[in-house]
PDB file of C-alpha atoms in Angstrom:
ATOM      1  CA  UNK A  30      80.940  78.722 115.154  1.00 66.00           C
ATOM      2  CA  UNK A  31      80.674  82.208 116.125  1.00 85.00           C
ATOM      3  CA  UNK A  32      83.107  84.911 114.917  1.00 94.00           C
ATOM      4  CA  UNK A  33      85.404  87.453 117.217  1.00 97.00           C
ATOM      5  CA  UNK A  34      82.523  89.407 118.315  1.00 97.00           C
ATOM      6  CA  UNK A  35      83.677  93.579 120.114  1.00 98.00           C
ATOM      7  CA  UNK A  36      81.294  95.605 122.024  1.00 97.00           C
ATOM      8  CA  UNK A  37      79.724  98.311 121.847  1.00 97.00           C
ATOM      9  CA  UNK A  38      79.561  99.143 118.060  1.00 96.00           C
ATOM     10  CA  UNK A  39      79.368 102.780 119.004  1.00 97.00           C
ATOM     11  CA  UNK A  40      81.182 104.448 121.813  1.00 98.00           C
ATOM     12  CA  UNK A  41      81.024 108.696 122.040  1.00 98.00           C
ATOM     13  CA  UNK A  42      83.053 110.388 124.473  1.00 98.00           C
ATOM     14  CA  UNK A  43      84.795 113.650 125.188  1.00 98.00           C
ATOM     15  CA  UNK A  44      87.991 114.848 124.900  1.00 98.00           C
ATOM     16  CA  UNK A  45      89.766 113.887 128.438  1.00 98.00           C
ATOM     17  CA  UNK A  46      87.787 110.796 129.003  1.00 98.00           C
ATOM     18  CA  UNK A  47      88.381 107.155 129.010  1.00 98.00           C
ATOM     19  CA  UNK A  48      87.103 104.321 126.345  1.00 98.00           C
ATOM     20  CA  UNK A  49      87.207 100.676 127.255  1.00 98.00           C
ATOM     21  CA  UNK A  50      86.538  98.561 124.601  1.00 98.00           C
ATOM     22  CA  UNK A  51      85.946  95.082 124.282  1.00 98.00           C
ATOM     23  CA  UNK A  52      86.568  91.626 122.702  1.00 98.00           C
ATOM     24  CA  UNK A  53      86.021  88.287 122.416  1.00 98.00           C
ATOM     25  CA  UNK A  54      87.768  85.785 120.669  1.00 97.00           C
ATOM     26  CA  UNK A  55      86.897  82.595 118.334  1.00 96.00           C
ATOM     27  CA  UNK A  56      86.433  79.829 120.553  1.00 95.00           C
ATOM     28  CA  UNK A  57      90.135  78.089 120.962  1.00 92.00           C
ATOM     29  CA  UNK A  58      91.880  81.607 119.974  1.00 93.00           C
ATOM     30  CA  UNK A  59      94.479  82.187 122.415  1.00 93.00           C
ATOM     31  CA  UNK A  60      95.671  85.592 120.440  1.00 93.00           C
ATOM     32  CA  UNK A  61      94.319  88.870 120.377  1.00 96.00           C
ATOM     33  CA  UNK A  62      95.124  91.622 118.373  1.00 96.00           C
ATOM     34  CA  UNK A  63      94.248  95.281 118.617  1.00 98.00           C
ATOM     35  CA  UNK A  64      94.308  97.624 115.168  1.00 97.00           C
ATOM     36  CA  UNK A  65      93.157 101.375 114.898  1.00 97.00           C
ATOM     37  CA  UNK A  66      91.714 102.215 111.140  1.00 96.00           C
ATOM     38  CA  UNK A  67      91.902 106.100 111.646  1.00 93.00           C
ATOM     39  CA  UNK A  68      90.687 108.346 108.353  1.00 88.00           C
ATOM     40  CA  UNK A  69      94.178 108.659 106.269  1.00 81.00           C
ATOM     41  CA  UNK A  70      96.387 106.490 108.076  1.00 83.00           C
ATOM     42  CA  UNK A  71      95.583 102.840 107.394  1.00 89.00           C
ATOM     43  CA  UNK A  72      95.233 100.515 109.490  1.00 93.00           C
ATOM     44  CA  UNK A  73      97.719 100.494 112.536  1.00 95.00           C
ATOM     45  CA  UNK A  74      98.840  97.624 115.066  1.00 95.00           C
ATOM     46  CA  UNK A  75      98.145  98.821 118.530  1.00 97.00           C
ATOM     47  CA  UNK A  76      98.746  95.739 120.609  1.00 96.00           C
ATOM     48  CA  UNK A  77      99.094  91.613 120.917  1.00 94.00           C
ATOM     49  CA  UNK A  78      98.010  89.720 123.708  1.00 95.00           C
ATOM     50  CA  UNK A  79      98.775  85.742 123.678  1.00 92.00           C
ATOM     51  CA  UNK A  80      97.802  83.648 126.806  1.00 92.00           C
ATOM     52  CA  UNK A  81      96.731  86.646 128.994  1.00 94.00           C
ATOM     53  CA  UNK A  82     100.169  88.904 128.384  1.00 94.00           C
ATOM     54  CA  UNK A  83     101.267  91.591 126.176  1.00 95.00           C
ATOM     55  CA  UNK A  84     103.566  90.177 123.611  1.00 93.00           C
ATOM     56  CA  UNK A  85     104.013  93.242 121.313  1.00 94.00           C
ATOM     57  CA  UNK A  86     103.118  97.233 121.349  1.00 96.00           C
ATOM     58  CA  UNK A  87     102.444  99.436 118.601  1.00 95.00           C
ATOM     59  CA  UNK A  88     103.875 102.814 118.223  1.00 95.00           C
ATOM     60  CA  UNK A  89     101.295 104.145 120.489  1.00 97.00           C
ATOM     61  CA  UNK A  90     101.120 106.336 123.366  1.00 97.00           C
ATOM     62  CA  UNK A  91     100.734 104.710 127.144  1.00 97.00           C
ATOM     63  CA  UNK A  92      97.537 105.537 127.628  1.00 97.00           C
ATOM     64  CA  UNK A  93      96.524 103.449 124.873  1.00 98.00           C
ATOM     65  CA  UNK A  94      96.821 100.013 127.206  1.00 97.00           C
ATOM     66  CA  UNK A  95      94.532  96.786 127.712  1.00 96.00           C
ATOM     67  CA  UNK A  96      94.527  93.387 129.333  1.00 97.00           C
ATOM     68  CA  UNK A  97      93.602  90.087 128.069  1.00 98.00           C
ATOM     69  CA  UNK A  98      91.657  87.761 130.638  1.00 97.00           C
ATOM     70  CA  UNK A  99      91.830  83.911 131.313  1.00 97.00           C
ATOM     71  CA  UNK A 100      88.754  83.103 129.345  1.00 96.00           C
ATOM     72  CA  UNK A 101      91.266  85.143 126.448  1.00 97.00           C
ATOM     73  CA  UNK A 102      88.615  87.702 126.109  1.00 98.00           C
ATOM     74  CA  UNK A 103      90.422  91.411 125.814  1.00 98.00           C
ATOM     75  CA  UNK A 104      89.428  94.407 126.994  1.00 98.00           C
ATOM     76  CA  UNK A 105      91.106  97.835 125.369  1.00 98.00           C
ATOM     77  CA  UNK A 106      91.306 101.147 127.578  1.00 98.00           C
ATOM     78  CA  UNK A 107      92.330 104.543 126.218  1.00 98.00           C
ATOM     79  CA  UNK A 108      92.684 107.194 128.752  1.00 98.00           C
ATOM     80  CA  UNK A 109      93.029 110.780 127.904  1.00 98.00           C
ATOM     81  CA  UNK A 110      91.048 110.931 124.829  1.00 98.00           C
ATOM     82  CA  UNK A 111      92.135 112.462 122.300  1.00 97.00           C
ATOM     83  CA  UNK A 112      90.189 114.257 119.150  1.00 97.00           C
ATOM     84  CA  UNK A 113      92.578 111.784 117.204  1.00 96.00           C
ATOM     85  CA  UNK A 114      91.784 109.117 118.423  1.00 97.00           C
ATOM     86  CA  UNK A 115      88.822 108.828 116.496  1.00 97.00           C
ATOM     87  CA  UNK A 116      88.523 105.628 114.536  1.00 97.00           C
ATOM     88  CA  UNK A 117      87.337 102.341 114.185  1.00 97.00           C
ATOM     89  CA  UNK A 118      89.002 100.061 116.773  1.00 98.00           C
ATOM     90  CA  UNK A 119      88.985  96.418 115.407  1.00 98.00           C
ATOM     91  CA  UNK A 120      89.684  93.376 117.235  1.00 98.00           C
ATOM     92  CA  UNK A 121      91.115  89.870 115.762  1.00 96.00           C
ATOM     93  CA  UNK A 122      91.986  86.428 116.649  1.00 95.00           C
ATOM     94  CA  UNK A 123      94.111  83.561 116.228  1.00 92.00           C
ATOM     95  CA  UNK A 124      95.495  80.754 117.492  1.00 88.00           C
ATOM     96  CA  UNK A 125      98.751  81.139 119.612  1.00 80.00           C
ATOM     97  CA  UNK A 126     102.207  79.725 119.360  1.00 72.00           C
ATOM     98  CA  UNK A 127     103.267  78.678 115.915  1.00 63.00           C
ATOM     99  CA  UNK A 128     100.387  77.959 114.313  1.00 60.00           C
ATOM    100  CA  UNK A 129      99.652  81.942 113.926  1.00 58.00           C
ATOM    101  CA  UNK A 130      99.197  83.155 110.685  1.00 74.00           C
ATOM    102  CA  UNK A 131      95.760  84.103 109.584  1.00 89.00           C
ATOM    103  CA  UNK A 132      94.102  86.337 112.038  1.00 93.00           C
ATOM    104  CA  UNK A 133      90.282  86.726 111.928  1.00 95.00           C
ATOM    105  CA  UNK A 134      88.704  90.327 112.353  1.00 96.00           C
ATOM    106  CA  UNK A 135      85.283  91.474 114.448  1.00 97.00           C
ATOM    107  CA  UNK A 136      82.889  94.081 113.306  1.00 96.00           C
ATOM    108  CA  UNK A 137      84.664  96.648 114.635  1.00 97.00           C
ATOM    109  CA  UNK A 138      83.892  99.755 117.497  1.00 97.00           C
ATOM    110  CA  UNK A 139      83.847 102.674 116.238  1.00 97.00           C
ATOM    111  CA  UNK A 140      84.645 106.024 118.680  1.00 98.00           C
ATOM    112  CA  UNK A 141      83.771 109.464 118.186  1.00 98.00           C
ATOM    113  CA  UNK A 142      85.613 111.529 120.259  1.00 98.00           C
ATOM    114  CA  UNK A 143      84.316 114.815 120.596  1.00 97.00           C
TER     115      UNK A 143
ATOM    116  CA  UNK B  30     104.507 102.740 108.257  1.00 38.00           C
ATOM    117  CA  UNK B  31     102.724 100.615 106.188  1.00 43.00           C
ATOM    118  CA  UNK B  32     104.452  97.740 104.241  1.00 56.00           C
ATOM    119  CA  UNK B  33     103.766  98.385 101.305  1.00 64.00           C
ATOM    120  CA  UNK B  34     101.223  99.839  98.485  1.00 76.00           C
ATOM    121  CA  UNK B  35      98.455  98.689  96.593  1.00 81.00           C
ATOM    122  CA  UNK B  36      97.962  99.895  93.814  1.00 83.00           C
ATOM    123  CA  UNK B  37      95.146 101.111  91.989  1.00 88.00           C
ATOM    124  CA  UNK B  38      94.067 102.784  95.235  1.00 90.00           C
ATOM    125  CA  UNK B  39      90.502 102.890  93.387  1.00 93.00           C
ATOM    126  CA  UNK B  40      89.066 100.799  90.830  1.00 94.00           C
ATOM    127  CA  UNK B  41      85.459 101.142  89.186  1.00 96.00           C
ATOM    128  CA  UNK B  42      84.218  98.543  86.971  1.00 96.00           C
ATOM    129  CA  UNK B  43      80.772  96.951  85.962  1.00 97.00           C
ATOM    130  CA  UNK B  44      79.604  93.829  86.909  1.00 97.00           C
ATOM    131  CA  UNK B  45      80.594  90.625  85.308  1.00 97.00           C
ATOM    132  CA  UNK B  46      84.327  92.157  84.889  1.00 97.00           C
ATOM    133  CA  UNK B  47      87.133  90.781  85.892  1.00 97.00           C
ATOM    134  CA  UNK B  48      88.783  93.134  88.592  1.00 97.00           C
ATOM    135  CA  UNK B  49      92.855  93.213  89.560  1.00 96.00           C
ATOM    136  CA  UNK B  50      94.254  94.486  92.348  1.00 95.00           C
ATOM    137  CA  UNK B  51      98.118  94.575  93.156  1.00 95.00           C
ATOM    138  CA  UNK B  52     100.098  95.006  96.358  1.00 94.00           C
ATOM    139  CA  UNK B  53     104.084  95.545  97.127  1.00 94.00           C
ATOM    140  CA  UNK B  54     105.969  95.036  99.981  1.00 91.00           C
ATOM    141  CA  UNK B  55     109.070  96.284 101.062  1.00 88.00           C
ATOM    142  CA  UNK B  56     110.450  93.366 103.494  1.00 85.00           C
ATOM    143  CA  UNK B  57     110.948  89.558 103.131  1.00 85.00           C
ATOM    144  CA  UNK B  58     107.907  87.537 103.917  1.00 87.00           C
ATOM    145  CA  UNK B  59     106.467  84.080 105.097  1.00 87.00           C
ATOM    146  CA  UNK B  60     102.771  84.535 103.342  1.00 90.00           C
ATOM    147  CA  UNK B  61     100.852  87.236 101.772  1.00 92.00           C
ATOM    148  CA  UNK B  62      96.979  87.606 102.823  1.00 93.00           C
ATOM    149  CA  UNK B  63      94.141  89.448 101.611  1.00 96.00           C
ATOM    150  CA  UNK B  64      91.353  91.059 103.538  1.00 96.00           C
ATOM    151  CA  UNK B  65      87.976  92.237 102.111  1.00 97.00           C
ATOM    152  CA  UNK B  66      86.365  95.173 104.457  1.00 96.00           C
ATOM    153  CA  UNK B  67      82.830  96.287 103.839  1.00 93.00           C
ATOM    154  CA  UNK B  68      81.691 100.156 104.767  1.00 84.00           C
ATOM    155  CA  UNK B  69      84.119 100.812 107.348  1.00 75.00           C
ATOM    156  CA  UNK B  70      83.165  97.729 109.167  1.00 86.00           C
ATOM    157  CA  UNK B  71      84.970  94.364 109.965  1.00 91.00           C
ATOM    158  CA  UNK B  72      88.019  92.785 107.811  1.00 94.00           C
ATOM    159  CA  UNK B  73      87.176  89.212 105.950  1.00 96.00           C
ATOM    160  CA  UNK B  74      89.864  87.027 105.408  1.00 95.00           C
ATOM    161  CA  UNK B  75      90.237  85.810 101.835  1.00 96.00           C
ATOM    162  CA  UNK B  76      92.954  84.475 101.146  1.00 95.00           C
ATOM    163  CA  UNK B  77      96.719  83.453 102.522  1.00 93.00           C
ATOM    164  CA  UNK B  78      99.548  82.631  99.714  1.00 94.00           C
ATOM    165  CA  UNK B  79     102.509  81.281 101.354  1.00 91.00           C
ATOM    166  CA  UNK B  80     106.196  82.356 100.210  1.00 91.00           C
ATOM    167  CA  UNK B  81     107.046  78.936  98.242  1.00 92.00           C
ATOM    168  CA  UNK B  82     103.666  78.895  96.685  1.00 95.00           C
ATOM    169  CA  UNK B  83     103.141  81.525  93.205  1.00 97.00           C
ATOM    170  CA  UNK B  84      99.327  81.059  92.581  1.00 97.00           C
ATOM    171  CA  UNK B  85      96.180  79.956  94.633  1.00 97.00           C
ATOM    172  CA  UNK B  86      92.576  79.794  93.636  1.00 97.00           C
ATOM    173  CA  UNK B  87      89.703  80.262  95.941  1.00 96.00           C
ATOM    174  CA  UNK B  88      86.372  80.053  94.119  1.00 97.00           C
ATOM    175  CA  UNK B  89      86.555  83.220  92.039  1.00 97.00           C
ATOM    176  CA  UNK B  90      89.360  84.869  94.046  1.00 98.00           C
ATOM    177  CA  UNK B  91      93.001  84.109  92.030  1.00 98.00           C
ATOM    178  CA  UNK B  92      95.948  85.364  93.504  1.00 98.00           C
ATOM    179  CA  UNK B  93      99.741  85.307  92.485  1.00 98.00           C
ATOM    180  CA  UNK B  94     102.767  85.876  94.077  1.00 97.00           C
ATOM    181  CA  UNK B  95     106.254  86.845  92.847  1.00 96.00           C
ATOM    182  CA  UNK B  96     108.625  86.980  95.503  1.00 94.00           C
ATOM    183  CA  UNK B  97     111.563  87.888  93.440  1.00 94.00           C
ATOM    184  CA  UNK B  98     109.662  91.422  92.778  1.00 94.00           C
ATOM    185  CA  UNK B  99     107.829  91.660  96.208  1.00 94.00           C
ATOM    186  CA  UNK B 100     104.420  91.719  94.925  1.00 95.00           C
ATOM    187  CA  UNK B 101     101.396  89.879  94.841  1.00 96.00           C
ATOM    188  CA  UNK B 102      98.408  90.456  92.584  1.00 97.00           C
ATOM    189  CA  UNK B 103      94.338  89.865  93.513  1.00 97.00           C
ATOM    190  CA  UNK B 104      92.227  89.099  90.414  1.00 98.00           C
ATOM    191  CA  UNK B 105      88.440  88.862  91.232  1.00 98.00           C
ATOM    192  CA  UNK B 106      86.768  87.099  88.240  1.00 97.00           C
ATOM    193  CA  UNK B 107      83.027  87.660  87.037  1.00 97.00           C
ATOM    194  CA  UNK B 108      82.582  90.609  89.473  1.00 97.00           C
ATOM    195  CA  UNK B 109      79.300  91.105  91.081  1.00 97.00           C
ATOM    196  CA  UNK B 110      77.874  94.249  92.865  1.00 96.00           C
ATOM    197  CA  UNK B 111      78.391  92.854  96.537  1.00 96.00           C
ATOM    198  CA  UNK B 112      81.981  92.534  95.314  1.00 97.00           C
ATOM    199  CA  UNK B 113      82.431  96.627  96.611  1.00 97.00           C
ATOM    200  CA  UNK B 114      84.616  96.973  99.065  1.00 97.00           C
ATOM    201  CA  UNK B 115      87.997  98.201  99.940  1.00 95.00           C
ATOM    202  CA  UNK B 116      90.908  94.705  99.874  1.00 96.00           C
ATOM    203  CA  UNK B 117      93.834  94.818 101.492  1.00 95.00           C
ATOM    204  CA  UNK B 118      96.786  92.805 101.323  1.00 95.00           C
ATOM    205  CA  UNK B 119      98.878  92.567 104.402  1.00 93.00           C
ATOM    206  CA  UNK B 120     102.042  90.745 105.548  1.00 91.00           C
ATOM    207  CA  UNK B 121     103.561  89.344 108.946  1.00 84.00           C
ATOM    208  CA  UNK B 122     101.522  87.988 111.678  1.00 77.00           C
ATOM    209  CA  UNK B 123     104.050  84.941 112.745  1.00 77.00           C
ATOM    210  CA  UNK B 124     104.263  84.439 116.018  1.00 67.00           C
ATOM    211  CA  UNK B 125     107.810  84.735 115.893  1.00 65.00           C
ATOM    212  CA  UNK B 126     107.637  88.057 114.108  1.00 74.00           C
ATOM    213  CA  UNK B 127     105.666  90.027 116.856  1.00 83.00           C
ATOM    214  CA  UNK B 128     102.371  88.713 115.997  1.00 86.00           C
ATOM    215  CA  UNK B 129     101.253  91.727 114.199  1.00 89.00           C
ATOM    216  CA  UNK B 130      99.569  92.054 110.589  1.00 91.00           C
ATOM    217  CA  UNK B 131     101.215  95.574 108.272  1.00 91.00           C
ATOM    218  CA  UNK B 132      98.580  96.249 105.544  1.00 92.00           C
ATOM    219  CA  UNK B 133      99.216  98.188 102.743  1.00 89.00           C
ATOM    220  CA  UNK B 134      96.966 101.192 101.740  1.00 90.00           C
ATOM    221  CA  UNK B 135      93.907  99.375 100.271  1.00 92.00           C
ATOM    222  CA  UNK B 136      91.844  99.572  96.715  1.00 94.00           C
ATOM    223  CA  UNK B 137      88.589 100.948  96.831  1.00 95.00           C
ATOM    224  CA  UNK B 138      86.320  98.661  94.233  1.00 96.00           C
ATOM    225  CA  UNK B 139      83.555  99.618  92.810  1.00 97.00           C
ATOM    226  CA  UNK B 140      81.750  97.297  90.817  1.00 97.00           C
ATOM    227  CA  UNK B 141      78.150  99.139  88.833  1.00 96.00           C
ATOM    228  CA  UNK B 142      74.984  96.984  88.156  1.00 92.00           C
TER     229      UNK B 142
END
């Protein structure tokens, strides 16, 4: 069975630009999670999607926003880049409803922001 | 803010020794899970203890629990050299609760040849 798999592995951009990144859950995940692991702060919720809406926000600025899509595939956008926003972005899955509890992690995307 | 701390934050050991990790929290919980991550790259589930439970074994992996002192402890047994990587324990993730996972700080472990 194949694992949460996030696209690209690399993304460079400039300050002022936009990132989209994406994901792709374990077959019969309806959840998806984003997390940013920037250098010195841990890793930090960003955002849950569960059957194609938001269902909880991290402390994050607005530009930081994304959409899940009916297949439950998720797509991240951050507009305005920052040179903090520099991390790895990582993606996970679950199942929905109440039979959440472990959630399974992709590879990762990690941006440069330059 | 993170939940809680783990604590060392770096450990360096050789191989075929036994390696312990331990994590706090700060809140009330439902399970306690651990995460392995590899170079910067991808978190791999270990391990989920639930609240009524005080030990689970998972080939060499051996974690405890103690509830009444908000901590849980990860002892890797027989430690091998592809056993480096930074664990992290982490909390939450019911639905109920807002879905999302709060990881403590991590231990870095280093295990020589």
């Amino acid at each position: 069975e194949a694992g949460v798999t996030q696209s690209p592995t690399h993304l460079i951009k400039t300050r002022g630009q936009q990132a989209t990144l994406r994901c792709s859950p374990i077959s019969g995940h309806t959840s998806v999670y984003w997390y940013q692991q920037a250098l010195g702060l841990g890793l930090q919720f960003l955002l849950w999607y569960d059957e194609g809406e938001e269902r909880n926000r991290g402390n994050f600025p607005p530009r930081f926003s994304g959409r899940q899509f009916p297949n439950y595939s998720s797509e991240l956008n951050v507009n305005a880049l920052e040179l903090e926003d520099s991390a790895l972005y990582l993606c996970a899955s679950s199942f929905g409803g109440s039979r959440t509890d472990t959630q399974y992690f992709g590879p990762g995307t990690r941006l440069t922001v330059l | 803010s993170q939940q809680g701390e783990e604590d060392p934050q770096a450990l360096s050991i050789q191989e075929g020794e036994n390696a312990t990790m331990n994590c706090s929290y700060k809140t009330s919980i439902n399970n306690l899970q651990w995460y392995r991550q590899n170079s910067g790259r991808g978190l791999v589930h270990l391990i989920l203890i639930r609240s009524n439970e005080r030990e689970k074994h998972s080939g060499r992996l051996r974690v405890t629990l103690d509830t009444s002192k908000k901590s849980s402890s990860l002892l890797i047994t027989a430690s091998r050299a592809a056993d480096t990587a930074s664990y992290f324990c982490a909390t939450g993730g019911l639905y109920n609760q807002g879905g999302k996972l709060i990881f403590g700080q991590g231990t870095e472990l280093s295990v020589k040849p």
